[in-house]
Coordinates of C-alpha atoms in Angstrom, one line a residue:
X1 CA 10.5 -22.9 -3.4
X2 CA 13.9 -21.2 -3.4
X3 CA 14.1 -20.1 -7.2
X4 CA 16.5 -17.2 -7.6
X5 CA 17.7 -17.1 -4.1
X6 CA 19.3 -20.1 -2.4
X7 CA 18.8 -22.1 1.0
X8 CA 22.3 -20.9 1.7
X9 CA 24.6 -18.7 0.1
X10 CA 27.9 -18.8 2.4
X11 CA 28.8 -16.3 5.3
X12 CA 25.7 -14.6 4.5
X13 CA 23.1 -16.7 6.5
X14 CA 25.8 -18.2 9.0
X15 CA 25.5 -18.8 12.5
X16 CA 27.5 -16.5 15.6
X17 CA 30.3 -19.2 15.3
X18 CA 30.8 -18.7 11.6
X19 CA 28.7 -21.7 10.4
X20 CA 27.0 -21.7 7.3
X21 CA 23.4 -22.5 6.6
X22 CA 24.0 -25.8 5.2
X23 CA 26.7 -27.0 7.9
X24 CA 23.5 -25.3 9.9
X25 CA 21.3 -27.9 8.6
X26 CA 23.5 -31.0 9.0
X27 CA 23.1 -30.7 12.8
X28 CA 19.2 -30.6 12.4
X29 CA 16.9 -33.3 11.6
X30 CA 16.6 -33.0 7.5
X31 CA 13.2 -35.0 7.3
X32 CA 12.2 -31.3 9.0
X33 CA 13.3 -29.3 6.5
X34 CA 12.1 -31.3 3.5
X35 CA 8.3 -31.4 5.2
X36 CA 8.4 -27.9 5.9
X37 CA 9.5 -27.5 1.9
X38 CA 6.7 -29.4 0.7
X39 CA 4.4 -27.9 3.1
X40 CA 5.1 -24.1 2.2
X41 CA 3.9 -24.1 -0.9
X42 CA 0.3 -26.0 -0.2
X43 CA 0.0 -23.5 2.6
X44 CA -0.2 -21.4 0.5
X45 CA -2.1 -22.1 -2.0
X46 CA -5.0 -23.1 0.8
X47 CA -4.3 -19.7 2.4
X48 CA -4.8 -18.3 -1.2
X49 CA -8.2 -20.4 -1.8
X50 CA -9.7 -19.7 1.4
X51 CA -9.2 -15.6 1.0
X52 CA -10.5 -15.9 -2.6
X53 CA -13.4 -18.1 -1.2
X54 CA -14.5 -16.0 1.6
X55 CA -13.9 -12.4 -0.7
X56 CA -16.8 -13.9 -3.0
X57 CA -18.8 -15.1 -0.7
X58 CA -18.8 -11.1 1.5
X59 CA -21.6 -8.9 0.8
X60 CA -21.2 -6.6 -2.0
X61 CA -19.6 -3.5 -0.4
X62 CA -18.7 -0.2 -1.9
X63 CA -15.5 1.3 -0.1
X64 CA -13.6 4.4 -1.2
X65 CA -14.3 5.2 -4.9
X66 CA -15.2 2.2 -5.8
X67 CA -18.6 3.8 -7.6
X68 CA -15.7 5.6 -9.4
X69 CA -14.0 1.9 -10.7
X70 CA -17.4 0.5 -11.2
X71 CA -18.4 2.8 -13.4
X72 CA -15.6 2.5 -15.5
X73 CA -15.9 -1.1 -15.4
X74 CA -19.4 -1.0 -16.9
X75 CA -18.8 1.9 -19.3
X76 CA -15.5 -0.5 -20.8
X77 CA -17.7 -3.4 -20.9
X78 CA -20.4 -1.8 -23.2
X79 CA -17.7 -0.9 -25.3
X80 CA -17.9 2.7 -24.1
X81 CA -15.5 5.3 -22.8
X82 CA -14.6 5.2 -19.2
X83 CA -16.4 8.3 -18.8
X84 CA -20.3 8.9 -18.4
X85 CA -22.4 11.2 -20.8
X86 CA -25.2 13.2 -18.8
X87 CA -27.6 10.2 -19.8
X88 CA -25.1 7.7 -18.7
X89 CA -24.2 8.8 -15.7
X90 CA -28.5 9.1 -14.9
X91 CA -29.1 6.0 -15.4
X92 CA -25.8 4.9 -13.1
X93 CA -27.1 7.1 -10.2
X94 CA -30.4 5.3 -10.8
X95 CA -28.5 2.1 -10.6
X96 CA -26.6 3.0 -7.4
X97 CA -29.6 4.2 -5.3
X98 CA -31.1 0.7 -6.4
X99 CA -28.8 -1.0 -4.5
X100 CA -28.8 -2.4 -1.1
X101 CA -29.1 0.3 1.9
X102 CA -26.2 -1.9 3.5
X103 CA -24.4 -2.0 0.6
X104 CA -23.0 1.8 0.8
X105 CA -23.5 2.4 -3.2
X106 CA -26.7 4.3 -2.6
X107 CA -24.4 6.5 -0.7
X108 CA -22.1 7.0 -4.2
X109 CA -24.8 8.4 -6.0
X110 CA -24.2 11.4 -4.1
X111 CA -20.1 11.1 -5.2
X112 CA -20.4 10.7 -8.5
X113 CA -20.4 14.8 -9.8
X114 CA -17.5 16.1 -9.8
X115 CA -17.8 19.8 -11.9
X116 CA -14.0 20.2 -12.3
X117 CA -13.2 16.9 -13.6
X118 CA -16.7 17.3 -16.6
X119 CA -15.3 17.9 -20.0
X120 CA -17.7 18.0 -23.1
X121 CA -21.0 16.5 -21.6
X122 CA -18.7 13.9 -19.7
X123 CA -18.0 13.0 -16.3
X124 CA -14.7 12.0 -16.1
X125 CA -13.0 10.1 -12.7
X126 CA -10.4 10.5 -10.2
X127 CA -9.0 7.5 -11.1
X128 CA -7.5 6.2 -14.5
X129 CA -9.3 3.6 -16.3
X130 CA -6.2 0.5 -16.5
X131 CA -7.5 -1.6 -13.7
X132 CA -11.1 -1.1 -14.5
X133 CA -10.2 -2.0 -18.3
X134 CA -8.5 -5.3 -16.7
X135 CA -11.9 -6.1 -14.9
X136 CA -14.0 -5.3 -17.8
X137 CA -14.4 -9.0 -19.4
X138 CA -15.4 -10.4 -16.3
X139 CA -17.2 -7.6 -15.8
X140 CA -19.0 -9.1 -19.1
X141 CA -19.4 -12.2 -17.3
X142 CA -21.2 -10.8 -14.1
X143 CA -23.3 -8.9 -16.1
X144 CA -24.4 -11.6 -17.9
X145 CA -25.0 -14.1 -14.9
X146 CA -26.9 -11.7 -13.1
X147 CA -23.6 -11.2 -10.4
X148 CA -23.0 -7.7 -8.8
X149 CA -20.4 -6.2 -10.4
X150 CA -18.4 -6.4 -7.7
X151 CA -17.6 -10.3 -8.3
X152 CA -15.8 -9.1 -11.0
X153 CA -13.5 -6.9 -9.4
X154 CA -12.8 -10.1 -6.9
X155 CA -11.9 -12.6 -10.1
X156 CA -9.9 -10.1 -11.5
X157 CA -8.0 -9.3 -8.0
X158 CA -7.3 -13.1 -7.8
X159 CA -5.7 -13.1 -10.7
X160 CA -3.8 -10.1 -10.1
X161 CA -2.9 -11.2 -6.7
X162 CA -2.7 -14.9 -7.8
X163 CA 0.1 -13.6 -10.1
X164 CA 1.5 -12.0 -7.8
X165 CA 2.5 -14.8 -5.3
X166 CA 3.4 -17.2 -7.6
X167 CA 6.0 -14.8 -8.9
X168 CA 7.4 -14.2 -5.0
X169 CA 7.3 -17.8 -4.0
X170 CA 9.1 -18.3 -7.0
X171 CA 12.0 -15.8 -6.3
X172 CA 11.6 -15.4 -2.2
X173 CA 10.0 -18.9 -1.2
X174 CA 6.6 -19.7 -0.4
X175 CA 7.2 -18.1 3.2
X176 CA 7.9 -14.8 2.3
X177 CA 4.7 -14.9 0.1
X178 CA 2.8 -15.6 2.7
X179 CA 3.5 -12.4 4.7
X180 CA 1.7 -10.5 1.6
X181 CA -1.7 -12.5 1.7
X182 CA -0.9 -12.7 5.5
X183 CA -1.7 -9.0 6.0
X184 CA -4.6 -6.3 6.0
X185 CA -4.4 -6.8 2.2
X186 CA -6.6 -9.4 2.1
X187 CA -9.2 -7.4 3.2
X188 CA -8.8 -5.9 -0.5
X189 CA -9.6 -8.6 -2.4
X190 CA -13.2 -8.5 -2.6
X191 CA -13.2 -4.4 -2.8
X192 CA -13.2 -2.4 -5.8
X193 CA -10.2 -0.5 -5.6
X194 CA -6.8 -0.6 -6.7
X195 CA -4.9 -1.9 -3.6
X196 CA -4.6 -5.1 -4.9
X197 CA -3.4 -4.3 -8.9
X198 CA -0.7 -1.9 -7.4
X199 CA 0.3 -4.5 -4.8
X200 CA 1.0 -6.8 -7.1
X201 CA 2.7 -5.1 -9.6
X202 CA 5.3 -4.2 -7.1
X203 CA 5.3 -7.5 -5.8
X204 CA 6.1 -8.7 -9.8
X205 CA 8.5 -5.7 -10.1
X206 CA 10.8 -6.6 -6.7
X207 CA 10.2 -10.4 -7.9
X208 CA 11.7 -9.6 -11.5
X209 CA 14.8 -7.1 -10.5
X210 CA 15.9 -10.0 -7.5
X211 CA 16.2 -12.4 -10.6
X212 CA 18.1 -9.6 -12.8
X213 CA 15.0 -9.0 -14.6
X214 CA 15.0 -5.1 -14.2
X215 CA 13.8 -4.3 -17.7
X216 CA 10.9 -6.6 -16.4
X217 CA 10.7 -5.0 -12.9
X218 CA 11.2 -1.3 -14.5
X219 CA 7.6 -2.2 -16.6
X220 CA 6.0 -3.7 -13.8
X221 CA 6.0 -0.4 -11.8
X222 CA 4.7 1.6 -14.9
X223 CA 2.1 -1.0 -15.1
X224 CA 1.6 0.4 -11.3
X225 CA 2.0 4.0 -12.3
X226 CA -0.7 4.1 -14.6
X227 CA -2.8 4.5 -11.7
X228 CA -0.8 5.9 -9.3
X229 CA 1.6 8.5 -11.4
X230 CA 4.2 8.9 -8.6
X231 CA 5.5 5.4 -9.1
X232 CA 6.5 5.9 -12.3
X233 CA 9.2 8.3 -10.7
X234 CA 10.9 4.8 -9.5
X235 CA 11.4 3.6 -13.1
X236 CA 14.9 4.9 -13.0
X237 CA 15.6 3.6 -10.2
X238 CA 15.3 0.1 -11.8
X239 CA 17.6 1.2 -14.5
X240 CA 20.3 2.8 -12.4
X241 CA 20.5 -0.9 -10.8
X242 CA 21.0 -2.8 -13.9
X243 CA 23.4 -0.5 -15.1
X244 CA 25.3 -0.7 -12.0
X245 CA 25.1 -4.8 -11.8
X246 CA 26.3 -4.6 -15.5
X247 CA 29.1 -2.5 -15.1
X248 CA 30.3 -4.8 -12.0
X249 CA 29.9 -7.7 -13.9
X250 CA 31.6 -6.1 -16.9
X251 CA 34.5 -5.3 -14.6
X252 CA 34.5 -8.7 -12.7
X253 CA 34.5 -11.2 -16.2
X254 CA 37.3 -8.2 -17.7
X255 CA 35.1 -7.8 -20.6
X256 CA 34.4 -4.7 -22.9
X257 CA 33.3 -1.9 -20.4
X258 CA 30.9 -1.0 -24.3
X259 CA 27.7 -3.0 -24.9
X260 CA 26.9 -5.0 -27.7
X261 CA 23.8 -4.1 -30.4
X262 CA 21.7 -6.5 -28.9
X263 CA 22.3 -5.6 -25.4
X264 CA 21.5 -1.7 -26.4
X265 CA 18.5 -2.7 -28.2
X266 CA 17.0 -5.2 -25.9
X267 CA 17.5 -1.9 -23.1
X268 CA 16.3 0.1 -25.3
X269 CA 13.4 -1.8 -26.1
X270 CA 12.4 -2.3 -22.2
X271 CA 12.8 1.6 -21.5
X272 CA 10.4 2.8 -24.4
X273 CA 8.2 0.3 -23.5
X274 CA 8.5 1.3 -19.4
X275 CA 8.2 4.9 -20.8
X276 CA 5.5 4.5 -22.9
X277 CA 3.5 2.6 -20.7
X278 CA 4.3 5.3 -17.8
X279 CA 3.1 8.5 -20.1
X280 CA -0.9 6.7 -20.5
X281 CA -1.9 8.4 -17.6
X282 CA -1.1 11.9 -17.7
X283 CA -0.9 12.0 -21.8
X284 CA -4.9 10.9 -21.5
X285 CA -5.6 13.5 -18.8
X286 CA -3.5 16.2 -19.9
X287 CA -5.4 15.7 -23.6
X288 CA -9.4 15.4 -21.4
X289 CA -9.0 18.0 -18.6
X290 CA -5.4 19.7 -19.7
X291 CA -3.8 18.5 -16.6
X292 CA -1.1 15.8 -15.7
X293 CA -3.4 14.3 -13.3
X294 CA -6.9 14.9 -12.0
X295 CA -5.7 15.2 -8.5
X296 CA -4.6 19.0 -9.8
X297 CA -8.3 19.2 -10.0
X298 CA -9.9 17.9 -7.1
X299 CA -7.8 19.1 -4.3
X300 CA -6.2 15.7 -3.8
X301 CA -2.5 16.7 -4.1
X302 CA -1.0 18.6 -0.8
X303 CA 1.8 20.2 -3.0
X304 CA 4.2 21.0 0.0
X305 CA 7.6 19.7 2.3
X306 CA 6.2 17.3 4.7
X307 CA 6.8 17.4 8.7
X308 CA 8.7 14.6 9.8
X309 CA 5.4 13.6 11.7
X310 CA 3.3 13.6 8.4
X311 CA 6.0 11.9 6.3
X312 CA 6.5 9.2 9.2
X313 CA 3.0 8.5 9.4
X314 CA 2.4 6.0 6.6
X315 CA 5.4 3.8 8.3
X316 CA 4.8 3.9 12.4
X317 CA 1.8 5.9 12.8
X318 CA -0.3 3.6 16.0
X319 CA -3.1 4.6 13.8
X320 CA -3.0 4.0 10.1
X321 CA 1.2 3.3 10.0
X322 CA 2.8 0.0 8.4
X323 CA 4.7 -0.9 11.8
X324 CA 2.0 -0.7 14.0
X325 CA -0.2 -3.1 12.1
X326 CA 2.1 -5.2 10.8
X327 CA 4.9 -5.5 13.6
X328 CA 6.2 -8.9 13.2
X329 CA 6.7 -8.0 9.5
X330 CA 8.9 -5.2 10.4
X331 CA 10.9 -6.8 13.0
X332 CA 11.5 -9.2 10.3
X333 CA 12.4 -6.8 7.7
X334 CA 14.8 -5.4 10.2
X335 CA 16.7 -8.8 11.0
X336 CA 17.2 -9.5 7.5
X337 CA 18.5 -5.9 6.6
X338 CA 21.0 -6.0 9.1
X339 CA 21.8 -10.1 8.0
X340 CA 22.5 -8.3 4.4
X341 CA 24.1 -5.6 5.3
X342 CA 26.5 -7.3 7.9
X343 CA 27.3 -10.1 5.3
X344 CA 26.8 -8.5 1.5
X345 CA 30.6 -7.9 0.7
X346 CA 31.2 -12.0 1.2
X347 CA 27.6 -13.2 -0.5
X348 CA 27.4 -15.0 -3.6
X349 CA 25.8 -13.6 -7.0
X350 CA 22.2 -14.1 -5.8
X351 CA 22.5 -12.4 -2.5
X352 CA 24.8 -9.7 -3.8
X353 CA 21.4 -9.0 -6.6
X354 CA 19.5 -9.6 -3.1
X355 CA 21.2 -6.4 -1.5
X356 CA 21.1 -4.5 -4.8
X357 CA 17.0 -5.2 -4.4
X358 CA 16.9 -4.4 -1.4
X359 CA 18.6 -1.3 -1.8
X360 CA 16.1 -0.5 -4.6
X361 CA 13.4 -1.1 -2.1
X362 CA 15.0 1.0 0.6
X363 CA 15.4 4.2 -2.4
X364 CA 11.3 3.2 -3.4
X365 CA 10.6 3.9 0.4
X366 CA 11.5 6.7 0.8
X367 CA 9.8 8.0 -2.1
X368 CA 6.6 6.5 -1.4
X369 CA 6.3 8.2 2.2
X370 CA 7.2 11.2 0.6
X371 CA 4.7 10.6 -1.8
X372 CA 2.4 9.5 0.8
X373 CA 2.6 12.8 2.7
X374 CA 1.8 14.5 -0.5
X375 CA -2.0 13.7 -0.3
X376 CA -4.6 15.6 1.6
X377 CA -6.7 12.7 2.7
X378 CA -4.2 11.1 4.9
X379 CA -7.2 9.4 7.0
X380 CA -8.7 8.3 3.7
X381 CA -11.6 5.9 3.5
X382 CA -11.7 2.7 1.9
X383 CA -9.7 0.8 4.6
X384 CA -9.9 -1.0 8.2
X385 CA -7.6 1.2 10.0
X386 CA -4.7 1.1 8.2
X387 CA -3.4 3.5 6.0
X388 CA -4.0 2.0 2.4
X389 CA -0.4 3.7 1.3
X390 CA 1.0 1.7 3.5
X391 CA 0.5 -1.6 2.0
X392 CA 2.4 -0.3 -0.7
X393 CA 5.4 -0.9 1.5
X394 CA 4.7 -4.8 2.0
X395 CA 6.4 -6.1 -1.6
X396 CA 9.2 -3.5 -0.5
X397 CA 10.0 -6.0 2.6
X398 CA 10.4 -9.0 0.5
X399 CA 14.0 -9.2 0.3
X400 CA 14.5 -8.5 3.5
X401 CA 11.4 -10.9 5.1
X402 CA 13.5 -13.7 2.0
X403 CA 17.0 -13.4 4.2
X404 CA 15.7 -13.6 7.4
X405 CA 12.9 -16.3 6.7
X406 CA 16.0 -18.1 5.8
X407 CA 18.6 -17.6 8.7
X408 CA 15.5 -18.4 11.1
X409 CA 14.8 -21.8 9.3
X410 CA 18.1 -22.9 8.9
X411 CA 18.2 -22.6 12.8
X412 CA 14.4 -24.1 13.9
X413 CA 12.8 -25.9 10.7
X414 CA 9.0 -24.8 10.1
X415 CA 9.1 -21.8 12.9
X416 CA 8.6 -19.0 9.9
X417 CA 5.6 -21.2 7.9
X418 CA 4.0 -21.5 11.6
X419 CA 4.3 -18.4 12.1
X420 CA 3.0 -17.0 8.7
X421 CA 0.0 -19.5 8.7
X422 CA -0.7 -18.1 12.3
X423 CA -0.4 -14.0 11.3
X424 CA -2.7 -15.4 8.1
X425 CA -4.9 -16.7 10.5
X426 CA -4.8 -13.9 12.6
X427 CA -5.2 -10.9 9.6
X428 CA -8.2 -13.0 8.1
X429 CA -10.3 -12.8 11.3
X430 CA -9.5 -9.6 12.1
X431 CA -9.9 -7.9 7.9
X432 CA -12.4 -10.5 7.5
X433 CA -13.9 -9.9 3.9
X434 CA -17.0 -9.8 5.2
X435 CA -17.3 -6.5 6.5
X436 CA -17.6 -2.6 5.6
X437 CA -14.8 0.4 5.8
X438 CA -14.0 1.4 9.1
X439 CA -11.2 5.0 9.4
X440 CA -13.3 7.0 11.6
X441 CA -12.7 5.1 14.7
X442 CA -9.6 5.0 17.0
X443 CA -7.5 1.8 16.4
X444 CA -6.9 -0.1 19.1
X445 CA -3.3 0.5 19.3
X446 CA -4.1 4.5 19.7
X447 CA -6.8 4.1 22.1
X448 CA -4.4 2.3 24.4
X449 CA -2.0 5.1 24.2
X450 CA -4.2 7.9 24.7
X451 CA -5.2 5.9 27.8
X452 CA -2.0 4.8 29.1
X453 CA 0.9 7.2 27.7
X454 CA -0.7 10.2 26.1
X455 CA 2.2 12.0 26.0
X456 CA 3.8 9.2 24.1
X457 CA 1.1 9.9 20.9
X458 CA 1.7 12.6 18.8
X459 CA -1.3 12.1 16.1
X460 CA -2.3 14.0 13.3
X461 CA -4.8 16.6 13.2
X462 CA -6.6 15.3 10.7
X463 CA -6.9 11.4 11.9
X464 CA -7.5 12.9 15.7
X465 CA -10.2 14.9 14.7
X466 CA -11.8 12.3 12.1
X467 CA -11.4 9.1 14.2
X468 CA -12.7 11.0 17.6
X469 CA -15.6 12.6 16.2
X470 CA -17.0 9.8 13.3
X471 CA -16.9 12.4 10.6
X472 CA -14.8 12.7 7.4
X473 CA -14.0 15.8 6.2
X474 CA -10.1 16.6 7.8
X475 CA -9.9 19.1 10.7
X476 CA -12.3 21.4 10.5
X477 CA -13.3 21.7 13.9
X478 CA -12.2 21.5 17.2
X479 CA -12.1 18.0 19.1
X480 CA -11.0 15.9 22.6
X481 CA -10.6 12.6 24.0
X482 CA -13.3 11.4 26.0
X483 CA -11.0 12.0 29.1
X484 CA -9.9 15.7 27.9
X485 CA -6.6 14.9 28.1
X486 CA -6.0 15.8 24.3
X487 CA -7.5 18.4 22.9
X488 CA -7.1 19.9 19.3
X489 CA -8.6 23.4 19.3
X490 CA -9.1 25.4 15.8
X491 CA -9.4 29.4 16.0
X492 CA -11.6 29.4 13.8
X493 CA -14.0 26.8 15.7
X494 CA -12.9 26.8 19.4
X495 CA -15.7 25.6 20.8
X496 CA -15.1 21.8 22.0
X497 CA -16.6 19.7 25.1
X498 CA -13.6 20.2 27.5
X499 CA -13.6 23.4 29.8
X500 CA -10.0 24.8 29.7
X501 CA -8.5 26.1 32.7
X502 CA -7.3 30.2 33.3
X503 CA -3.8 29.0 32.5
X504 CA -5.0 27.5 29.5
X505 CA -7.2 29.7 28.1
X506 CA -4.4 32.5 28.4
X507 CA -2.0 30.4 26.5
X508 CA -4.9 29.6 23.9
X509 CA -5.9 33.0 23.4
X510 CA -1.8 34.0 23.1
X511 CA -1.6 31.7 20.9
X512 CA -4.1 32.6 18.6
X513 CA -3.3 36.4 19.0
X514 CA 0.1 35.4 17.1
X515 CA -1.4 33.6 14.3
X516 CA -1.5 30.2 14.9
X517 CA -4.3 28.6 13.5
X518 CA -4.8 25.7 15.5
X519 CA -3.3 24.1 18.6
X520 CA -2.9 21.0 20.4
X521 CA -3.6 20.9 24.7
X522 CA -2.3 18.5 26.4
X523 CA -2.6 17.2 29.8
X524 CA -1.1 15.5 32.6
X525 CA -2.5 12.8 34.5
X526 CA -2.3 15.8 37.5
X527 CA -4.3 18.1 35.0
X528 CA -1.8 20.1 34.4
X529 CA -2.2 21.7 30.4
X530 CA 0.5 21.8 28.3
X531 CA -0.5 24.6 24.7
X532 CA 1.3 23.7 21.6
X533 CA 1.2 25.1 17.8
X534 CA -0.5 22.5 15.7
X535 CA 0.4 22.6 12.2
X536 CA -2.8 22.1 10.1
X537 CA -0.7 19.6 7.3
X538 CA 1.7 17.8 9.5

């Protein structure tokens, strides 16, 4: 499947001699390329099958706030409002303590009040009510059959998700769509949060603005907005880039640099539309608790300028960052950026849209890890690992994973579906459906470094402290590696299971006399302790 984007597009995919892609392909067997074209496609669609097969067949799990979704989903498919009256939200509790010990939801029970967010006898959630809206008929459905209500949440992820990839196998190829499913995300699809419905949306927006579609992309990230509000602050990025690609091909055809009445009122249409779809979240909670979003309320917004540590994090973090559990996907995101940007001035139409998408993405980026670092649950639950943000970065890659899937095929036929059927293989063992949260344990990537090169990780306080103790809660107490090699000491709670040297103990005790609040010791493999400020939010 090449839709909007071609096998070869001139000088952009060409060799180190100069050779283009299809002068590329003369010199390789063709029956290769034409199997490895009819295989993509069925690849995925098994890939697909098999992670929707095994997400229904998984326990019932609850993960992050998904008692938050549920309820919502069960309140909408009563015909109710998302939120829960005093008697409602009794009987839910009720419901939730029913449940399975291994489950987690009896845990929820204990979640569910939250005093700032109550207005007139009603609990109201954390998260907007869209996506539970979307899950409410099958929702129905479960209900009806006697199904938890978590199978519902899993249909309606397939389609989401469903959607999703047909939309980038359509534009990208069925390759490239692979690399989504083939990923931590499909550890989301049986789970009741939003991973997958923002996922996909972006997936459907980058899909629609590499075909030209940007009124279409611009409304599939206020779809995404509605329950994550900072997206919607990439709307205008979508429109900037179809002004731009209209002025350039106003300029390039020497036509009328004015539109036409229906040009203005088709844009016009799509940016009321984007708009109006954007406000739903913070006109409904602005009207309920008098607030843009509840995260005003429940301490869930940081509200200050990143470190570059904290902002990074989301992206290369060994613990919870994009790179360091999706490598191969990053390597290949880097190829094909460098492919574009080498070879963008000489590209066709398609490829020239390509960069422009790219670019988007790039622009989205950076946003999102600034948006990222905005959040004070940075180790936040409801994952294996991984930072959950940073899956948001996976439909970003597309164009760039599209351009290099390309040059690397044109070259060995088959090499990049092999490879994306073995990283599918790979992710689906290791985020197996089958199994609960896990965010308070050291990933294997940082355990090797604070073994091997400790002076190589640089983590954050509050995924040290979580991850090395078992607790939730941020850092709000002291904590060491087993080894005492790194140690993260609070004033306020210095006690910790390493004894600290003379020299250290002076440098801790200077330290604190100046006003830091909390510092990071660090040692050689000789013992010898390094003291260093540790800045609570970075």
């Amino acid at each position: 499947m090449t839709g909007a984007i071609p096998a070869a597009d001139g000088p952009l995919l060409s060799g180190p001699a100069g050779r283009s892609d299809s002068e590329a392909r003369q010199r390789l067997p063709q029956t290769l390329h034409v199997v490895a074209d009819k295989l993509a496609p069925i690849a995925l669609c098994f890939a697909f099958a098999l992670a929707v097969t095994l997400s229904l067949s998984a326990i019932p799990r609850r993960s992050g706030d998904a008692h938050q979704y549920v309820a919502m989903a069960l309140q909408l498919a009563q015909l109710r409002p998302p939120s829960l009256s005093l008697e409602e939200e009794s009987a839910y509790r009720a419901w939730l303590r029913a449940q399975p010990p291994e489950s987690g939801f009896a845990d929820g029970a204990r979640a569910i009040n939250q005093p700032a967010l109550i207005r007139e006898g009603r609990q109201e959630f954390s998260h907007f009510w869209l996506y539970p809206l979307l899950t409410a008929p099958a929702t129905v459905m479960a209900t009806a059959t006697g199904a938890h209500p978590l199978v519902a949440f899993t249909i309606t992820n397939a389609f989401l998700l469903g959607a999703a990839l047909w939309a980038t196998a359509r534009t990208f190829g069925s390759v490239p769509a692979l690399f989504v499913i083939g990923s931590p995300l499909v550890w989301f699809l049986g789970r009741a949060q939003v991973e997958i419905f923002t996922v996909a949306l972006l997936c459907l927006a980058i899909a629609a603005a590499a075909r030209g579609r940007w009124g279409w992309a611009a409304l599939a990230a206020a779809m995404a907005s509605t329950q994550n509000a900072p997206i919607a602050a990439t709307i205008p990025i979508f429109w900037g880039a179809a002004i731009a690609e209209w002025v350039a091909d106003r300029r390039l055809n020497h036509r009328s640099a004015l539109p036409n009445w229906a040009e203005l009122r088709l844009a016009l249409v799509f940016a009321l539309s984007a708009a109006g779809v954007a406000l739903l979240h913070p006109a409904y909670y602005l009207l309920r608790l008098g607030v843009l979003t509840p995260q005003e309320l429940n301490g869930g917004i940081a509200g200050a300028w990143p470190t570059a540590g904290r902002y990074l994090a989301p992206l290369i973090d060994p613990e919870i960052g994009f790179a360091a559990w999706m490598p191969i996907v990053a390597l290949l995101t880097l190829a094909g950026l460098a492919l574009l940007t080498k070879s963008v001035r000489h590209a066709g139409i398609e490829n020239r849209r390509l960069a422009l998408t790219a670019l988007c993405a790039a622009a989205m980026c950076v946003w999102f890890l600034f948006v990222f670092a905005q959040t004070t649950n940075v180790n936040s639950g409801g994952t294996i690992y991984v930072s959950r943000y940073a899956l948001w970065l996976i439909p970003l890659v597309l164009p760039a994973i599209a351009v290099s899937s390309r040059y690397l095929d044109a070259r060995v036929p088959g090499i990049m579906l092999i490879g994306a059927l073995a990283l599918f293989a790979t992710y689906l063992s290791y985020f197996h459906p089958n199994q609960g949260e896990r965010y308070v344990e050291h990933s294997p990537q940082a355990a090797w470094l604070m073994t091997h090169a400790p002076a190589a990780y640089r983590p954050l306080p509050e995924v040290f402290v979580e991850r090395e103790l078992h607790i939730d809660g941020g850092p709000r107490v002291s904590a060491a590696d087993p080894v005492c090699q790194l140690m993260f000491i609070l004033a306020a709670h210095s006690e910790q299971p390493c004894a600290l040297t003379l020299s250290e103990r002076v440098s801790l005790q200077q330290r604190f006399s100046g006003g830091d609040a909390a510092v990071w010791v660090r040692r050689s493999s000789q013992g010898a302790g390094s003291v260093t400020t540790a800045t609570l939010g970075s």
